[in-house]
Short mmCIF file of C-alpha atoms in Angstrom, two decimals:
data_model
loop_
_atom_site.label_atom_id
_atom_site.label_comp_id
_atom_site.label_asym_id
_atom_site.label_seq_id
_atom_site.Cartn_x
_atom_site.Cartn_y
_atom_site.Cartn_z
CA MET A 83 16.87 -93.42 158.08
CA SER A 84 16.05 -89.92 159.25
CA ASN A 85 16.92 -87.36 161.90
CA SER A 86 14.16 -86.22 164.23
CA ASN A 87 13.57 -84.04 167.28
CA HIS A 88 10.03 -83.34 168.48
CA LYS A 89 8.34 -81.33 171.20
CA PRO A 90 6.50 -83.16 173.98
CA SER A 91 3.12 -84.61 173.09
CA PRO A 92 0.13 -83.22 174.97
CA HIS A 93 -1.46 -86.67 175.11
CA GLY A 94 -0.85 -89.17 177.93
CA GLY A 95 -1.78 -92.82 178.05
CA ALA A 96 -3.76 -94.16 180.96
CA GLY A 97 -2.47 -97.68 180.45
CA GLY A 98 -5.32 -100.06 179.76
CA GLY A 99 -3.17 -103.22 179.70
CA PRO A 100 -0.46 -104.79 177.53
CA LYS A 101 -1.50 -104.60 173.91
CA CYS A 102 1.49 -103.51 171.81
CA SER A 103 2.97 -105.69 169.11
CA ARG A 104 5.84 -103.59 167.73
CA ASN A 105 9.04 -103.45 169.74
CA ILE A 106 11.20 -100.37 169.18
CA ALA A 107 14.74 -100.41 170.59
CA ILE A 108 16.19 -97.02 171.54
CA VAL A 109 19.96 -96.91 171.99
CA LEU A 110 20.78 -93.92 174.20
CA ALA A 111 24.13 -92.46 173.17
CA GLY A 112 23.91 -88.80 174.12
CA GLY A 113 26.26 -88.88 177.10
CA SER A 114 29.58 -87.06 177.26
CA GLY A 115 31.42 -89.73 179.26
CA ARG A 116 33.25 -87.19 181.41
CA ARG A 117 34.20 -89.79 184.02
CA MET A 118 36.04 -91.79 181.37
CA GLY A 119 38.56 -88.98 180.95
CA THR A 120 39.01 -89.54 177.21
CA ASP A 121 38.91 -87.16 174.25
CA VAL A 122 35.80 -88.79 172.82
CA PRO A 123 32.63 -89.99 174.56
CA LYS A 124 32.92 -93.60 175.73
CA GLN A 125 30.30 -94.86 173.26
CA TYR A 126 32.65 -93.93 170.41
CA LEU A 127 35.73 -95.63 171.83
CA GLU A 128 37.15 -98.45 169.71
CA ILE A 129 37.58 -101.86 171.29
CA ARG A 130 38.87 -104.68 169.12
CA GLY A 131 38.28 -102.71 165.93
CA ARG A 132 34.70 -101.59 166.59
CA MET A 133 33.13 -98.74 168.51
CA VAL A 134 31.26 -99.45 171.71
CA ILE A 135 28.04 -98.12 170.18
CA GLU A 136 28.33 -100.49 167.23
CA TYR A 137 28.24 -103.52 169.52
CA ALA A 138 25.13 -102.16 171.24
CA ILE A 139 23.21 -101.45 168.03
CA ASP A 140 24.27 -104.81 166.58
CA ALA A 141 22.63 -106.66 169.48
CA PHE A 142 19.21 -105.17 168.78
CA ASP A 143 19.50 -105.12 165.01
CA ARG A 144 19.97 -108.89 164.89
CA ASN A 145 17.34 -109.76 167.49
CA ALA A 146 14.28 -111.33 165.87
CA ASN A 147 11.91 -109.75 168.42
CA ILE A 148 12.99 -106.17 167.67
CA ASP A 149 11.11 -104.49 164.83
CA GLU A 150 12.95 -101.18 164.64
CA VAL A 151 15.98 -99.42 166.13
CA ALA A 152 16.62 -95.73 166.77
CA VAL A 153 19.66 -94.12 168.30
CA VAL A 154 19.73 -90.88 170.30
CA VAL A 155 22.91 -88.81 170.12
CA SER A 156 24.00 -85.30 171.00
CA ALA A 157 23.62 -82.64 168.34
CA ASP A 158 27.41 -82.56 167.93
CA ASN A 159 27.56 -86.25 167.02
CA VAL A 160 24.78 -86.57 164.43
CA ASP A 161 27.24 -86.57 161.53
CA THR A 162 29.48 -89.05 163.35
CA MET A 163 26.53 -91.37 163.83
CA ARG A 164 25.55 -91.04 160.17
CA ASP A 165 29.06 -92.13 159.18
CA ILE A 166 28.94 -95.08 161.58
CA ALA A 167 25.57 -96.18 160.18
CA ALA A 168 26.87 -95.89 156.61
CA HIS A 169 29.66 -98.34 157.39
CA ASN A 170 27.39 -100.96 158.92
CA ASN A 171 24.86 -103.30 157.42
CA TRP A 172 22.12 -102.61 159.95
CA LYS A 173 18.65 -103.45 158.65
CA LYS A 174 16.49 -101.98 161.41
CA LEU A 175 18.08 -98.61 162.24
CA ARG A 176 15.47 -96.06 161.17
CA HIS A 177 16.18 -92.83 163.03
CA ILE A 178 19.04 -90.80 164.42
CA LEU A 179 17.40 -88.63 167.08
CA VAL A 180 18.86 -85.65 168.89
CA GLY A 181 18.98 -85.70 172.68
CA GLY A 182 19.63 -82.91 175.16
CA LYS A 183 21.65 -81.97 178.20
CA GLU A 184 20.24 -84.62 180.54
CA ARG A 185 19.73 -88.34 180.08
CA TYR A 186 15.97 -87.94 180.34
CA ASP A 187 16.09 -85.52 177.39
CA SER A 188 17.26 -88.44 175.26
CA SER A 189 14.42 -90.64 176.50
CA LEU A 190 11.93 -87.86 175.80
CA SER A 191 13.28 -87.40 172.29
CA ALA A 192 12.52 -91.04 171.54
CA ILE A 193 9.14 -91.00 173.27
CA ASN A 194 8.08 -87.99 171.23
CA ALA A 195 9.40 -89.45 167.98
CA TYR A 196 7.13 -92.47 168.44
CA ARG A 197 4.30 -90.68 170.26
CA ASP A 198 1.69 -91.59 167.63
CA GLU A 199 2.58 -95.29 167.54
CA ASP A 200 1.09 -98.15 169.51
CA CYS A 201 4.33 -99.86 170.49
CA ASN A 202 6.68 -101.00 173.19
CA ILE A 203 9.72 -98.79 173.59
CA ILE A 204 12.90 -100.41 174.90
CA PHE A 205 15.64 -98.10 176.17
CA HIS A 206 19.25 -99.27 176.28
CA ASP A 207 22.46 -97.50 177.26
CA ALA A 208 25.00 -97.44 174.44
CA ALA A 209 27.66 -97.82 177.13
CA ARG A 210 26.41 -101.38 177.76
CA PRO A 211 27.68 -102.89 174.49
CA LEU A 212 27.39 -106.58 175.37
CA VAL A 213 23.71 -106.90 176.16
CA THR A 214 22.83 -110.52 175.47
CA GLN A 215 20.17 -111.87 173.16
CA ARG A 216 18.68 -113.71 176.13
CA ILE A 217 18.16 -110.43 178.02
CA ILE A 218 16.50 -108.76 175.02
CA ASP A 219 14.27 -111.80 174.49
CA ASP A 220 13.29 -111.87 178.18
CA VAL A 221 12.38 -108.17 178.19
CA VAL A 222 10.24 -108.54 175.06
CA GLU A 223 8.56 -111.67 176.41
CA LYS A 224 7.74 -109.96 179.70
CA LEU A 225 6.25 -107.00 177.78
CA ARG A 226 3.64 -109.37 176.34
CA THR A 227 1.92 -109.39 179.73
CA CYS A 228 3.40 -106.35 181.56
CA GLN A 229 3.67 -102.63 180.87
CA ALA A 230 7.02 -101.88 182.49
CA VAL A 231 10.11 -104.09 182.65
CA GLY A 232 13.58 -103.59 184.09
CA VAL A 233 16.75 -105.68 184.11
CA ALA A 234 18.77 -106.24 187.27
CA GLN A 235 21.50 -108.32 188.83
CA PRO A 236 21.73 -109.37 192.50
CA SER A 237 24.07 -107.28 194.62
CA VAL A 238 27.10 -109.31 195.66
CA ASP A 239 28.42 -106.56 197.93
CA THR A 240 27.07 -105.38 201.25
CA ILE A 241 25.53 -101.93 200.75
CA LEU A 242 25.92 -99.23 203.38
CA VAL A 243 23.64 -96.25 203.94
CA ILE A 244 25.84 -93.36 205.04
CA GLU A 245 24.90 -90.21 206.91
CA ASP A 246 27.41 -87.55 208.04
CA GLY A 247 30.28 -89.85 207.15
CA CYS A 248 29.04 -92.73 209.32
CA ILE A 249 27.08 -95.91 208.69
CA LYS A 250 23.40 -95.30 209.31
CA SER A 251 22.05 -98.68 208.22
CA VAL A 252 22.88 -101.88 206.35
CA PRO A 253 20.02 -102.95 204.05
CA ASP A 254 19.22 -106.64 203.61
CA ARG A 255 21.30 -107.60 200.58
CA SER A 256 18.73 -110.18 199.44
CA THR A 257 16.33 -107.34 198.57
CA LEU A 258 18.89 -105.33 196.59
CA ARG A 259 19.62 -105.46 192.87
CA ARG A 260 22.00 -103.64 190.53
CA ALA A 261 20.03 -102.05 187.71
CA GLN A 262 21.01 -102.64 184.11
CA THR A 263 19.40 -101.89 180.78
CA PRO A 264 17.40 -102.42 178.61
CA GLN A 265 14.23 -101.11 180.23
CA GLY A 266 11.01 -101.67 178.34
CA PHE A 267 7.62 -99.95 178.48
CA ASP A 268 4.27 -99.67 176.81
CA ILE A 269 4.86 -96.26 175.26
CA SER A 270 1.61 -94.86 176.66
CA ILE A 271 2.81 -95.57 180.20
CA ILE A 272 6.29 -94.06 179.96
CA ARG A 273 4.93 -91.07 178.03
CA ASN A 274 2.30 -90.40 180.68
CA ALA A 275 4.80 -90.82 183.52
CA TYR A 276 7.03 -88.16 181.97
CA GLU A 277 4.12 -85.80 181.37
CA ILE A 278 3.23 -86.02 185.07
CA GLY A 279 6.85 -85.80 186.17
CA LEU A 280 7.69 -82.74 184.13
CA GLN A 281 5.02 -80.81 186.07
CA ASP A 282 6.83 -81.65 189.32
CA PRO A 283 9.11 -78.77 190.44
CA ASP A 284 11.30 -81.38 192.18
CA PHE A 285 11.56 -83.58 189.09
CA LYS A 286 14.70 -85.71 189.01
CA ALA A 287 15.49 -88.63 186.75
CA THR A 288 18.24 -91.22 186.83
CA ASP A 289 16.52 -93.86 184.74
CA ASP A 290 13.16 -94.54 183.14
CA CYS A 291 12.01 -97.21 185.58
CA GLY A 292 12.46 -94.62 188.31
CA ILE A 293 10.17 -92.23 186.45
CA VAL A 294 7.42 -94.84 186.22
CA LEU A 295 7.91 -95.85 189.86
CA ARG A 296 7.51 -92.28 191.07
CA TYR A 297 4.85 -90.93 188.76
CA ARG A 298 2.89 -94.04 187.80
CA PRO A 299 3.05 -96.05 191.05
CA ASP A 300 -0.04 -97.98 189.93
CA ILE A 301 2.08 -99.74 187.28
CA PRO A 302 4.15 -102.71 188.53
CA ILE A 303 7.70 -102.74 187.19
CA HIS A 304 8.68 -106.35 186.59
CA ILE A 305 12.30 -107.48 186.65
CA VAL A 306 14.15 -109.95 184.45
CA ASP A 307 17.62 -111.25 185.24
CA GLY A 308 20.61 -109.36 183.89
CA ASP A 309 24.08 -110.65 183.10
CA GLU A 310 27.58 -109.70 184.22
CA ALA A 311 28.50 -109.24 180.55
CA CYS A 312 25.94 -106.42 180.35
CA MET A 313 28.28 -104.14 182.28
CA LYS A 314 28.33 -100.40 181.81
CA ILE A 315 31.54 -98.76 180.65
CA THR A 316 32.25 -95.85 182.97
CA TYR A 317 35.99 -95.82 183.65
CA LYS A 318 39.05 -96.67 181.56
CA SER A 319 39.59 -99.89 183.50
CA ASP A 320 36.15 -101.06 182.34
CA CYS A 321 37.46 -101.26 178.78
CA GLN A 322 39.92 -103.97 179.83
CA ILE A 323 37.09 -105.95 181.44
CA LEU A 324 35.02 -105.54 178.29
CA GLU A 325 37.87 -106.94 176.20
CA THR A 326 37.86 -109.99 178.43
CA PHE A 327 34.16 -110.58 177.75
CA LEU A 328 34.72 -110.09 174.02
#
């Protein structure tokens, strides 16, 4: 296992079709978890004797379709992550990478670490500790024939579009989904999308599927079904819900 942090690659893939055989899981754990209001980032909170991040890495480490795992953390938490890795029997964790200020900095760190490999790269939020084996399997299976894959759940609530404090429109709920992770890509596609996006003065990123949608609109992003258990821990009350799933 090694630490790594690379500068962006000058090369961008054009995306000639699904062809990758190796599946690399990237657990994104660089966030500060400010909304949680705790002394430590949410991915390092203990629930039932284990840290949130340990559950997330476990899921990919034991999945037969995942060839390698890397984790991206903030510079301040590299030593913490080393200690966590030393106390676990993970077989596939190869790299502890250093992220940056924004979420997309963490994605870029992983993309650049594997820039010379012909692989699929599968991003997952460490704050979603209970990703199921079925979801991971479905993402990998879809990547056999597609170059970009997301995970989503149907919206059970009516969504309102608000403008100036008033309802502007009510979208058809049947067309709406709640995004989850993992999100998987042929590395040449996600790398190229970022290279294009980073030249955009109005570049904004909330997730990696959004980057592909905006900067590689020629690439369809296919969706597999998520799971309520694959919830994201954001607030303290979410920890109680997570305990229920556990």
